[in-house]
Coordinates of C-alpha atoms in Angstrom, one line a residue:
X1 CA -33.0 80.3 15.3
X2 CA -33.2 81.2 19.3
X3 CA -30.2 81.4 21.4
X4 CA -30.5 79.4 24.7
X5 CA -29.3 80.2 27.9
X6 CA -27.4 77.7 29.8
X7 CA -29.1 77.6 33.4
X8 CA -26.8 77.1 36.7
X9 CA -27.5 74.1 38.7
X10 CA -29.1 74.8 42.0
X11 CA -27.5 73.1 44.6
X12 CA -28.8 71.2 47.5
X13 CA -32.8 71.5 45.2
X14 CA -32.4 68.8 43.4
X15 CA -33.3 65.3 44.3
X16 CA -36.4 64.2 46.4
X17 CA -37.1 65.0 50.4
X18 CA -39.2 62.5 51.7
X19 CA -38.5 59.0 50.8
X20 CA -41.3 56.5 51.9
X21 CA -40.5 53.1 52.6
X22 CA -42.7 49.9 53.0
X23 CA -41.6 47.3 55.8
X24 CA -44.1 44.7 57.0
X25 CA -41.4 42.1 58.6
X26 CA -40.8 40.0 55.2
X27 CA -37.3 39.7 53.9
X28 CA -38.0 41.6 50.7
X29 CA -39.7 44.5 52.7
X30 CA -36.2 44.7 54.9
X31 CA -34.4 44.6 51.6
X32 CA -36.5 47.4 50.6
X33 CA -35.8 49.3 53.6
X34 CA -32.2 49.2 53.4
X35 CA -32.1 50.2 49.6
X36 CA -34.2 53.4 50.8
X37 CA -32.0 54.0 53.6
X38 CA -28.9 54.2 51.1
X39 CA -31.1 56.5 48.7
X40 CA -31.8 58.7 51.7
X41 CA -28.6 58.9 53.0
X42 CA -26.8 60.1 49.1
X43 CA -29.8 62.4 48.5
X44 CA -30.1 63.8 51.7
X45 CA -33.2 62.7 52.0
X46 CA -36.0 62.1 55.0
X47 CA -36.5 57.6 55.3
X48 CA -40.1 57.5 56.1
X49 CA -40.6 53.8 57.4
X50 CA -44.2 52.7 56.6
X51 CA -45.7 50.1 58.4
X52 CA -49.4 49.3 58.0
X53 CA -51.4 47.5 60.6
X54 CA -53.6 45.2 59.0
X55 CA -57.3 45.4 60.0
X56 CA -59.2 42.1 59.9
X57 CA -63.0 42.4 60.8
X58 CA -63.4 38.8 60.6
X59 CA -60.8 37.9 63.1
X60 CA -61.7 41.1 65.7
X61 CA -65.5 39.6 65.3
X62 CA -64.1 35.9 66.6
X63 CA -62.4 37.5 69.5
X64 CA -58.7 37.8 68.1
X65 CA -56.6 39.5 69.9
X66 CA -56.0 41.2 65.9
X67 CA -55.1 44.7 67.6
X68 CA -52.2 43.8 69.7
X69 CA -50.3 41.2 67.4
X70 CA -50.0 43.9 64.8
X71 CA -49.1 46.2 67.3
X72 CA -46.1 43.8 68.2
X73 CA -45.4 43.6 64.8
X74 CA -44.8 47.3 65.0
X75 CA -42.6 47.5 67.8
X76 CA -40.6 44.5 66.3
X77 CA -40.0 46.6 63.2
X78 CA -39.1 49.5 65.2
X79 CA -36.6 48.0 66.9
X80 CA -34.9 46.2 64.5
X81 CA -34.6 49.6 62.4
X82 CA -33.3 51.2 65.9
X83 CA -31.0 48.7 65.6
X84 CA -29.9 48.9 62.7
X85 CA -29.2 52.6 62.5
X86 CA -27.3 52.1 65.2
X87 CA -25.0 49.7 64.0
X88 CA -24.2 52.7 61.3
X89 CA -24.2 55.5 63.2
X90 CA -21.0 57.7 62.7
X91 CA -20.4 55.7 59.1
X92 CA -23.8 56.5 57.5
X93 CA -26.3 59.0 59.3
X94 CA -29.5 58.4 57.4
X95 CA -32.8 61.1 59.0
X96 CA -35.8 58.7 59.5
X97 CA -38.6 58.5 60.4
X98 CA -41.0 55.3 61.9
X99 CA -45.0 56.0 60.9
X100 CA -47.9 52.9 61.1
X101 CA -51.1 52.8 59.7
X102 CA -54.1 51.2 60.0
X103 CA -55.9 49.5 57.5
X104 CA -55.2 47.9 54.0
X105 CA -51.4 48.0 52.6
X106 CA -51.9 49.5 49.9
X107 CA -54.3 52.4 50.7
X108 CA -52.0 52.5 53.8
X109 CA -49.1 54.0 52.0
X110 CA -50.5 56.0 49.6
X111 CA -51.9 58.1 52.9
X112 CA -48.2 57.8 54.1
X113 CA -47.1 59.3 50.8
X114 CA -49.6 62.0 50.1
X115 CA -49.2 62.9 54.0
X116 CA -45.8 62.7 54.3
X117 CA -45.7 64.9 50.7
X118 CA -43.1 61.5 49.4
X119 CA -41.0 62.3 46.2
X120 CA -40.2 58.3 45.9
X121 CA -41.9 55.0 47.4
X122 CA -39.9 51.9 47.9
X123 CA -41.2 48.5 48.5
X124 CA -40.0 45.3 48.8
X125 CA -41.5 42.0 46.1
X126 CA -44.6 40.4 47.1
X127 CA -43.7 37.0 48.6
X128 CA -47.4 36.2 48.0
X129 CA -48.1 33.9 45.0
X130 CA -52.0 34.7 44.6
X131 CA -50.4 38.1 43.6
X132 CA -49.1 37.0 39.9
X133 CA -52.9 36.8 40.0
X134 CA -54.9 39.7 41.7
X135 CA -52.2 42.0 41.9
X136 CA -49.4 43.0 44.4
X137 CA -49.7 46.4 46.8
X138 CA -46.6 47.3 44.4
X139 CA -47.9 46.8 41.0
X140 CA -51.2 49.3 42.4
X141 CA -48.7 51.5 43.4
X142 CA -46.9 51.7 40.1
X143 CA -50.5 52.1 38.8
X144 CA -51.4 54.6 40.9
X145 CA -48.9 57.0 39.5
X146 CA -48.8 59.4 41.8
X147 CA -44.6 58.8 42.5
X148 CA -41.7 56.9 41.4
X149 CA -42.0 53.6 43.2
X150 CA -39.0 51.3 43.1
X151 CA -39.7 47.8 43.7
X152 CA -37.0 46.1 45.3
X153 CA -36.5 42.0 45.3

């Protein structure tokens, strides 16, 4: 029989240090950001809100102002986040950053999670019907198996 020693609890070293939340302005992504904010607050982790600006080659080829539109979405999201954080200031303190990446949502979130050394990723459930057949960003992140992924409805 072997004797096992009890390992002491290491205060302040357990739990995630960086939680990435994907936001795109949809209701489910804003719920995911709120959920991730609560996790970050309770864990003392950094909340990294990530918006991936879609690159639409077809729209750009037709001369559509795609970059300007996605930049406006990013600015609007930052304003919404700042407003929400201002409302809870003093009650809940959450360290947060806002990042934008260009590309497809899955690739952008993977890059963000890797670059930021994320311990967890939180995303909203897809609101698009076609994703039941093709696969949503959330499903692809889970299948990647690189971080714990929470999908918020």
